[in-house]
Short mmCIF file of C-alpha atoms and ligand atoms in Angstrom, two decimals:
data_model
loop_
_atom_site.label_atom_id
_atom_site.label_comp_id
_atom_site.label_asym_id
_atom_site.label_seq_id
_atom_site.Cartn_x
_atom_site.Cartn_y
_atom_site.Cartn_z
CA MET A 1 6.23 2.44 28.37
CA LYS A 2 5.11 2.65 24.79
CA ASP A 3 4.68 -0.54 22.76
CA LYS A 4 7.30 -0.74 20.03
CA ILE A 5 6.31 -1.74 16.50
CA ILE A 6 8.77 -2.46 13.69
CA VAL A 7 7.52 -1.19 10.34
CA THR A 8 9.36 -2.51 7.30
CA GLY A 9 8.95 -0.29 4.25
CA GLY A 10 7.90 2.52 6.59
CA CYS A 11 9.17 5.24 4.23
CA GLY A 12 6.87 4.07 1.42
CA TYR A 13 3.39 5.24 0.51
CA ILE A 14 1.17 3.12 2.77
CA GLY A 15 3.98 2.52 5.28
CA SER A 16 4.58 6.21 6.00
CA HIS A 17 0.87 6.93 6.50
CA THR A 18 0.68 3.97 8.87
CA VAL A 19 3.72 5.18 10.84
CA ILE A 20 1.93 8.50 11.40
CA GLU A 21 -1.20 6.76 12.70
CA LEU A 22 0.90 4.52 14.98
CA LEU A 23 2.79 7.49 16.43
CA GLU A 24 -0.46 9.37 16.94
CA SER A 25 -1.84 6.31 18.75
CA ASP A 26 1.11 6.37 21.14
CA PHE A 27 3.21 3.53 19.73
CA GLU A 28 6.97 3.71 19.39
CA VAL A 29 8.03 3.00 15.81
CA VAL A 30 11.19 1.58 14.26
CA ILE A 31 11.26 1.94 10.48
CA LEU A 32 13.31 -0.50 8.40
CA ASP A 33 13.64 0.56 4.77
CA ASP A 34 16.21 0.15 1.98
CA LEU A 35 15.02 3.43 0.35
CA SER A 36 14.91 1.63 -3.03
CA ASN A 37 11.58 3.26 -3.82
CA SER A 38 11.30 5.94 -1.17
CA SER A 39 13.23 8.74 0.43
CA GLU A 40 14.72 9.39 3.85
CA ALA A 41 13.12 12.85 3.65
CA THR A 42 9.90 11.07 4.65
CA ILE A 43 11.29 10.77 8.20
CA SER A 44 11.51 14.53 8.64
CA ARG A 45 8.04 14.93 7.12
CA ILE A 46 6.67 12.41 9.62
CA LYS A 47 8.36 14.42 12.38
CA LYS A 48 6.84 17.64 11.03
CA ILE A 49 3.35 16.09 11.13
CA THR A 50 3.54 14.22 14.44
CA GLY A 51 6.29 16.03 16.35
CA ILE A 52 7.99 12.65 16.81
CA SER A 53 10.96 11.27 14.95
CA PRO A 54 10.65 7.51 14.48
CA ILE A 55 13.82 5.42 14.69
CA PHE A 56 15.03 4.82 11.13
CA ILE A 57 17.39 2.06 10.00
CA GLU A 58 18.42 1.73 6.38
CA ILE A 59 18.58 -1.97 5.68
CA ASP A 60 18.11 -4.43 2.85
CA LEU A 61 15.97 -7.21 4.32
CA LYS A 62 17.35 -9.63 1.73
CA ASP A 63 20.48 -9.56 3.86
CA ALA A 64 19.68 -12.23 6.46
CA ARG A 65 22.61 -11.43 8.75
CA ALA A 66 21.81 -7.70 8.88
CA THR A 67 18.13 -8.46 9.43
CA HIS A 68 18.93 -10.73 12.38
CA LYS A 69 21.15 -8.05 13.90
CA VAL A 70 18.45 -5.35 13.69
CA PHE A 71 15.78 -7.62 15.15
CA SER A 72 18.03 -8.67 18.00
CA ASP A 73 18.69 -4.96 18.72
CA HIS A 74 14.91 -4.41 18.87
CA LYS A 75 13.75 -7.70 20.39
CA ASP A 76 11.59 -5.68 22.80
CA ALA A 77 9.27 -4.90 19.86
CA LYS A 78 5.73 -6.21 20.24
CA GLY A 79 5.02 -6.68 16.57
CA VAL A 80 5.99 -6.15 12.96
CA ILE A 81 4.07 -4.60 10.08
CA HIS A 82 5.64 -5.77 6.85
CA PHE A 83 5.20 -3.40 3.91
CA ALA A 84 8.65 -3.75 2.35
CA ALA A 85 8.15 -5.06 -1.20
CA TYR A 86 8.49 -4.09 -4.82
CA LYS A 87 5.09 -3.22 -6.30
CA ALA A 88 5.33 -2.19 -9.96
CA VAL A 89 3.01 -4.60 -11.75
CA GLY A 90 4.45 -4.12 -15.27
CA GLU A 91 8.05 -4.38 -14.12
CA SER A 92 7.24 -7.53 -12.14
CA VAL A 93 6.08 -9.25 -15.33
CA GLN A 94 9.31 -8.20 -17.10
CA GLU A 95 11.60 -9.12 -14.19
CA PRO A 96 9.97 -11.93 -12.21
CA ILE A 97 13.14 -13.13 -10.46
CA LYS A 98 13.82 -9.66 -9.10
CA TYR A 99 10.31 -9.63 -7.61
CA TYR A 100 10.32 -13.15 -6.21
CA LYS A 101 13.77 -12.61 -4.73
CA ASN A 102 13.03 -9.25 -3.14
CA ASN A 103 9.49 -9.80 -1.93
CA LEU A 104 9.94 -13.36 -0.70
CA PHE A 105 13.52 -13.31 0.68
CA SER A 106 12.63 -10.15 2.62
CA LEU A 107 9.55 -11.82 4.03
CA LEU A 108 11.38 -15.01 5.00
CA ASN A 109 14.29 -13.17 6.63
CA THR A 110 11.90 -10.95 8.56
CA LEU A 111 9.85 -13.91 9.80
CA GLU A 112 12.92 -15.89 10.80
CA ALA A 113 14.56 -12.96 12.58
CA GLN A 114 11.46 -11.89 14.45
CA VAL A 115 10.51 -15.34 15.66
CA TYR A 116 14.12 -16.06 16.69
CA ASN A 117 13.95 -12.89 18.78
CA GLY A 118 10.59 -13.77 20.33
CA ILE A 119 8.44 -11.21 18.48
CA GLU A 120 5.14 -12.99 17.96
CA ASN A 121 2.87 -10.61 16.07
CA PHE A 122 2.97 -9.93 12.34
CA ILE A 123 0.82 -7.87 10.00
CA PHE A 124 1.15 -8.45 6.29
CA SER A 125 0.47 -5.95 3.56
CA SER A 126 -1.51 -8.00 1.04
CA SER A 127 -3.66 -7.11 -1.93
CA ALA A 128 -7.03 -7.82 -3.50
CA THR A 129 -4.99 -8.99 -6.48
CA VAL A 130 -4.95 -12.44 -4.78
CA TYR A 131 -8.62 -12.86 -5.79
CA GLY A 132 -7.70 -12.85 -9.49
CA MET A 133 -10.86 -12.71 -11.63
CA PRO A 134 -13.66 -13.01 -9.06
CA ASN A 135 -16.88 -14.86 -9.88
CA THR A 136 -19.02 -13.17 -7.24
CA LEU A 137 -19.25 -9.61 -5.93
CA PRO A 138 -18.76 -8.12 -3.42
CA ILE A 139 -15.64 -10.14 -2.69
CA THR A 140 -15.59 -11.71 0.76
CA GLU A 141 -12.48 -13.09 2.42
CA ASN A 142 -13.90 -16.55 1.69
CA ASN A 143 -13.73 -16.01 -2.06
CA LYS A 144 -11.24 -18.45 -3.53
CA THR A 145 -7.86 -16.95 -4.30
CA GLN A 146 -6.51 -17.44 -7.80
CA ARG A 147 -3.11 -17.10 -9.35
CA PRO A 148 -2.80 -13.36 -10.03
CA PHE A 149 -1.93 -12.21 -13.52
CA SER A 150 1.28 -10.47 -12.44
CA THR A 151 4.40 -11.69 -10.65
CA TYR A 152 3.90 -8.87 -8.14
CA GLY A 153 0.44 -10.25 -7.39
CA ASN A 154 1.78 -13.78 -7.17
CA THR A 155 4.36 -12.73 -4.56
CA LYS A 156 1.42 -11.59 -2.39
CA LYS A 157 -0.42 -14.88 -2.90
CA ILE A 158 2.67 -16.98 -2.18
CA ALA A 159 3.45 -14.84 0.88
CA GLU A 160 -0.01 -15.54 2.31
CA GLU A 161 0.55 -19.27 1.71
CA ILE A 162 3.91 -19.07 3.50
CA LEU A 163 2.19 -17.33 6.42
CA GLU A 164 -0.50 -20.01 6.51
CA ASP A 165 2.12 -22.76 6.77
CA TYR A 166 4.15 -20.79 9.27
CA THR A 167 1.27 -20.13 11.66
CA ARG A 168 0.29 -23.80 11.44
CA SER A 169 3.76 -24.97 12.47
CA ASN A 170 4.46 -22.22 15.02
CA LYS A 171 1.69 -22.08 17.56
CA VAL A 172 2.72 -18.83 19.25
CA PHE A 173 3.01 -16.84 16.03
CA SER A 174 0.00 -14.64 15.12
CA VAL A 175 -0.65 -13.04 11.77
CA ILE A 176 -3.16 -10.64 10.26
CA SER A 177 -3.06 -10.27 6.49
CA LEU A 178 -4.73 -7.14 5.15
CA ARG A 179 -5.93 -7.31 1.57
CA TYR A 180 -6.03 -3.79 0.16
CA PHE A 181 -8.32 -2.84 -2.66
CA ASN A 182 -7.18 0.36 -4.46
CA PRO A 183 -5.39 2.74 -2.08
CA ILE A 184 -5.29 6.38 -3.23
CA GLY A 185 -5.20 9.79 -1.54
CA ALA A 186 -2.65 11.47 0.67
CA HIS A 187 -2.22 12.83 4.19
CA SER A 188 -4.29 15.95 4.92
CA SER A 189 -1.11 17.90 5.74
CA GLY A 190 -0.03 17.60 2.09
CA GLU A 191 3.40 16.51 3.39
CA ILE A 192 3.34 12.88 2.31
CA GLY A 193 1.67 10.97 -0.49
CA GLU A 194 2.29 8.51 -3.27
CA LEU A 195 5.53 8.97 -5.16
CA PRO A 196 5.69 6.52 -8.03
CA ASN A 197 9.09 5.69 -9.45
CA GLY A 198 9.05 6.74 -13.14
CA ILE A 199 5.87 6.41 -15.17
CA PRO A 200 2.96 5.52 -12.87
CA ASN A 201 1.16 2.20 -13.38
CA ASN A 202 -1.84 3.15 -11.32
CA LEU A 203 -4.76 5.36 -12.24
CA MET A 204 -4.65 8.08 -9.56
CA PRO A 205 -0.98 9.13 -9.85
CA TYR A 206 -1.36 9.04 -13.63
CA ILE A 207 -4.33 11.39 -13.38
CA THR A 208 -2.60 13.87 -11.06
CA GLN A 209 0.59 13.83 -13.13
CA THR A 210 -1.43 14.47 -16.31
CA ALA A 211 -3.29 17.32 -14.63
CA ALA A 212 0.07 18.73 -13.46
CA GLY A 213 1.37 18.64 -17.05
CA ILE A 214 4.01 15.95 -16.43
CA ARG A 215 2.19 13.41 -18.62
CA GLU A 216 0.60 14.54 -21.83
CA LYS A 217 -2.48 12.36 -21.78
CA LEU A 218 -4.19 9.75 -19.62
CA MET A 219 -4.95 6.55 -21.50
CA VAL A 220 -8.21 4.95 -20.41
CA TYR A 221 -7.65 1.23 -20.85
CA GLY A 222 -10.87 0.12 -22.50
CA ASN A 223 -14.51 1.22 -22.38
CA ASP A 224 -16.04 -2.02 -23.61
CA TYR A 225 -16.29 -3.83 -20.27
CA PRO A 226 -19.68 -5.07 -19.04
CA THR A 227 -20.06 -2.14 -16.59
CA LYS A 228 -22.40 0.87 -16.48
CA ASP A 229 -20.14 3.07 -18.66
CA GLY A 230 -17.87 0.37 -20.10
CA THR A 231 -14.84 1.24 -17.94
CA PRO A 232 -13.63 -1.05 -15.13
CA ILE A 233 -14.90 -0.63 -11.60
CA ARG A 234 -12.65 -0.59 -8.53
CA ASP A 235 -12.96 -0.04 -4.81
CA TYR A 236 -10.80 3.04 -4.11
CA ILE A 237 -9.85 3.54 -0.49
CA HIS A 238 -8.22 6.53 1.21
CA VAL A 239 -4.70 5.68 2.37
CA VAL A 240 -5.34 7.30 5.77
CA ASP A 241 -8.37 5.05 6.35
CA LEU A 242 -6.18 2.14 5.33
CA ALA A 243 -3.43 3.22 7.74
CA LYS A 244 -5.91 3.39 10.63
CA ALA A 245 -6.93 -0.21 9.98
CA HIS A 246 -3.32 -1.27 10.60
CA VAL A 247 -3.36 0.33 14.04
CA LEU A 248 -6.55 -1.56 14.90
CA ALA A 249 -5.00 -4.78 13.62
CA VAL A 250 -1.94 -4.19 15.83
CA LYS A 251 -4.19 -3.64 18.84
CA ARG A 252 -6.15 -6.80 18.05
CA LEU A 253 -2.93 -8.82 18.06
CA LEU A 254 -1.50 -7.16 21.17
CA ASN A 255 -4.77 -7.63 23.07
CA LYS A 256 -4.84 -11.28 21.97
CA GLU A 257 -8.31 -10.87 20.46
CA GLN A 258 -7.52 -13.08 17.50
CA GLU A 259 -9.78 -16.02 16.77
CA MET A 260 -7.33 -17.79 14.45
CA ALA A 261 -3.55 -17.74 14.14
CA LEU A 262 -3.91 -16.28 10.64
CA GLU A 263 -6.71 -13.82 10.09
CA ILE A 264 -7.45 -12.13 6.78
CA PHE A 265 -9.37 -8.90 6.26
CA ASN A 266 -10.40 -7.00 3.15
CA LEU A 267 -9.75 -3.28 3.32
CA GLY A 268 -11.97 -1.35 0.96
CA THR A 269 -15.00 0.92 1.15
CA GLY A 270 -17.39 -1.64 -0.33
CA VAL A 271 -18.30 0.85 -3.07
CA GLY A 272 -17.13 0.57 -6.65
CA TYR A 273 -16.34 3.48 -8.99
CA SER A 274 -15.57 3.26 -12.68
CA VAL A 275 -12.54 4.86 -14.32
CA MET A 276 -14.88 7.46 -15.85
CA ASP A 277 -16.39 8.16 -12.39
CA VAL A 278 -12.89 8.91 -11.12
CA ILE A 279 -12.04 11.15 -14.08
CA LYS A 280 -15.31 13.10 -13.80
CA THR A 281 -15.01 13.46 -10.03
CA PHE A 282 -11.42 14.67 -10.43
CA GLU A 283 -12.57 17.34 -12.89
CA THR A 284 -15.41 18.45 -10.63
CA VAL A 285 -13.42 18.49 -7.39
CA THR A 286 -10.32 20.23 -8.76
CA GLY A 287 -11.78 22.26 -11.61
CA VAL A 288 -8.98 20.96 -13.84
CA LYS A 289 -9.88 19.46 -17.21
CA LEU A 290 -8.12 16.18 -17.90
CA ASN A 291 -6.67 15.28 -21.26
CA TYR A 292 -7.61 11.64 -21.80
CA GLU A 293 -8.20 9.15 -24.59
CA VAL A 294 -9.82 5.74 -24.60
CA THR A 295 -7.47 3.04 -25.84
CA SER A 296 -7.44 -0.77 -25.80
CA ARG A 297 -7.75 -2.90 -22.65
CA ARG A 298 -4.70 -3.51 -20.45
CA ASP A 299 -3.69 -7.17 -20.02
CA GLY A 300 -4.79 -8.64 -16.72
CA ASP A 301 -7.43 -6.02 -15.85
CA VAL A 302 -10.67 -7.41 -14.42
CA PRO A 303 -13.98 -5.67 -15.14
CA GLU A 304 -15.17 -5.19 -11.60
CA LEU A 305 -13.70 -5.51 -8.10
CA TYR A 306 -15.12 -4.29 -4.81
CA ALA A 307 -14.92 -5.55 -1.29
CA SER A 308 -17.29 -6.98 1.21
CA ILE A 309 -16.26 -5.00 4.27
CA ASN A 310 -18.34 -6.75 6.92
CA LEU A 311 -15.56 -8.80 8.47
CA ALA A 312 -13.23 -5.84 9.10
CA LYS A 313 -16.17 -3.95 10.56
CA GLU A 314 -17.17 -6.76 12.86
CA LYS A 315 -13.74 -7.93 14.04
CA LEU A 316 -11.52 -4.84 13.78
CA GLY A 317 -14.25 -2.28 14.41
CA TRP A 318 -13.02 -0.52 11.30
CA SER A 319 -14.73 1.05 8.34
CA ALA A 320 -13.57 3.61 5.83
CA LYS A 321 -14.68 7.17 6.58
CA LYS A 322 -13.36 9.18 3.67
CA ALA A 323 -15.26 9.63 0.42
CA LEU A 324 -13.96 9.67 -3.16
CA ASP A 325 -13.91 13.52 -3.25
CA ASP A 326 -11.52 13.59 -0.32
CA MET A 327 -9.31 10.85 -1.80
CA ILE A 328 -9.02 12.77 -5.07
CA ASN A 329 -8.62 16.21 -3.51
CA SER A 330 -5.85 15.09 -1.17
CA SER A 331 -4.02 13.33 -4.04
CA TRP A 332 -4.19 16.53 -6.06
CA ILE A 333 -2.97 18.76 -3.20
CA TRP A 334 -0.06 16.38 -2.61
CA GLU A 335 0.88 16.34 -6.31
CA GLN A 336 0.87 20.15 -6.50
CA ASN A 337 2.92 20.51 -3.30
CA PHE A 338 5.40 17.97 -4.55
CA GLN A 339 5.75 19.67 -7.96
CA ASN A 340 6.20 23.09 -6.32
CA GLU A 341 8.94 21.73 -4.11
CA THR A 342 10.66 19.94 -6.97
CA ASN A 343 10.61 23.16 -8.99
CA VAL A 344 12.12 25.14 -6.13
CA ILE A 345 14.88 22.54 -5.68
CA SER A 346 15.70 22.30 -9.40
CA LYS A 347 15.67 26.09 -9.70
CA SER A 348 18.08 26.47 -6.82
CA LEU A 349 20.31 23.67 -8.16
CA SER A 350 20.45 25.29 -11.61
CA GLY A 351 21.08 28.63 -9.95
CA SER A 352 18.37 30.29 -12.03
CA ASP A 353 17.29 32.45 -9.12
CA SER A 354 20.71 34.03 -8.82
CA LEU A 355 20.70 34.90 -12.54
CA LYS A 356 17.79 37.28 -12.11
C1 LIG B 1 -3.26 -2.55 -9.72
C2 LIG B 1 -2.64 -3.89 -9.92
C3 LIG B 1 -2.82 -4.69 -8.67
C4 LIG B 1 -2.24 -3.94 -7.48
C5 LIG B 1 -2.85 -2.56 -7.39
C6 LIG B 1 -2.12 -1.78 -6.31
C7 LIG B 1 -2.77 -4.42 -12.33
C8 LIG B 1 -3.38 -5.27 -13.37
N1 LIG B 1 -3.21 -4.59 -11.08
O1 LIG B 1 -4.66 -2.71 -9.54
O2 LIG B 1 -2.16 -5.93 -8.81
O3 LIG B 1 -2.48 -4.65 -6.29
O4 LIG B 1 -2.72 -1.87 -8.62
O5 LIG B 1 -2.48 -0.45 -6.30
O6 LIG B 1 -1.93 -3.59 -12.61
N2 LIG B 1 -6.31 2.67 -15.66
C9 LIG B 1 -6.42 3.41 -16.81
N3 LIG B 1 -5.34 4.15 -17.19
C10 LIG B 1 -4.17 4.18 -16.47
C11 LIG B 1 -4.07 3.41 -15.31
C12 LIG B 1 -5.16 2.65 -14.92
O7 LIG B 1 -7.44 3.40 -17.48
O8 LIG B 1 -3.21 4.87 -16.89
C13 LIG B 1 -7.48 1.87 -15.21
C14 LIG B 1 -7.21 0.39 -15.16
O9 LIG B 1 -7.53 -0.20 -16.38
C15 LIG B 1 -8.14 -0.05 -14.03
C16 LIG B 1 -8.26 1.18 -13.13
O10 LIG B 1 -7.78 2.27 -13.90
O11 LIG B 1 -9.39 -0.33 -14.54
C17 LIG B 1 -7.43 1.07 -11.88
O12 LIG B 1 -6.11 0.74 -12.27
P1 LIG B 1 -4.89 0.72 -11.23
O13 LIG B 1 -4.85 1.98 -10.47
O14 LIG B 1 -3.66 0.33 -11.99
O15 LIG B 1 -5.30 -0.42 -10.20
P2 LIG B 1 -5.66 -1.97 -10.48
O16 LIG B 1 -5.40 -2.36 -11.86
O17 LIG B 1 -7.02 -2.21 -9.95
#
């Protein structure tokens, strides 16, 4: 019998890529998602890629009663991967209560429901944002966490603190928290990828949307940082590499290989690229010239952030395989596929084809 894993937020960007890797590693998957920032169409795309249709339940995890019901229906699950959360940094600063309520109530209801139903393993989708402004590079998991600039970031930090308390009080409960650096890229099939709601906050979707003509110009937020070309440096990681790390984390929990009740791993490549590196590589890889302009710094941006990846390598046996070219190329293929599809749909809705 296959081991069943519950994936909250499984229709989202990182969630959907992880579901594919789980299915391809012979796990059974139950997706819980409220579709607030994703689409049910992802389920059929996952089926197209893997040949398997995961169980899908539309649910708002803020609803404690509904969450308990779903977990009691799937109490045979061996573990939970919790992606479900709001993630727009700018919006989180404007609407902090919305973010605290959604990201933390969902977490608490999930934890309560799973433990009540005897499901002992939990993987948390965390972020390098919990390191705030780091003093030393590369960042190891022992670097002190700091209060992140954004409410979104603070929900990740608070969540990790909740998990720390929870594992201390509940001896059978095991947690792995994965701190992502900058996930970009898309599945090689071109069927799934990042789909930001409205104007993208993050660099990669902004670049691909500018190249596709949806945005007029990319704004480069500052070129006066103390870096090689003045633009900030980040550790970009392919979403498929990231997804594979989740499968290894699940196996570590299921095989009881954990050394502590709460383990934390950085997920990055260990290599930093500047904003200008990304722009230039995009132009080289795709042959598309980007319209961009340097403007002032964005509040809360740190000059340089890249991971020490030794711990994930040693304990999970994981390291990133895909290079920046592949991350950028797959993002671009996904963007073009998505725009083509959207055009076909809007054309057929407006009936323009039949007017010919
Ligand atoms: C951001 C979030 C971080 C979150 C992560 C998730 C902030 C301050 N941080 O990280 O909390 O965990 O996304 O993916 O928002 N850039 C531009 N022009 C743009 C967009 C970005 O120049 O239109 C630059 C930024 O200044 C930054 C780099 O590109 O130097 C990467 O930005 P982004 O993709 O937003 O990621 P982070 O800011 O690192």
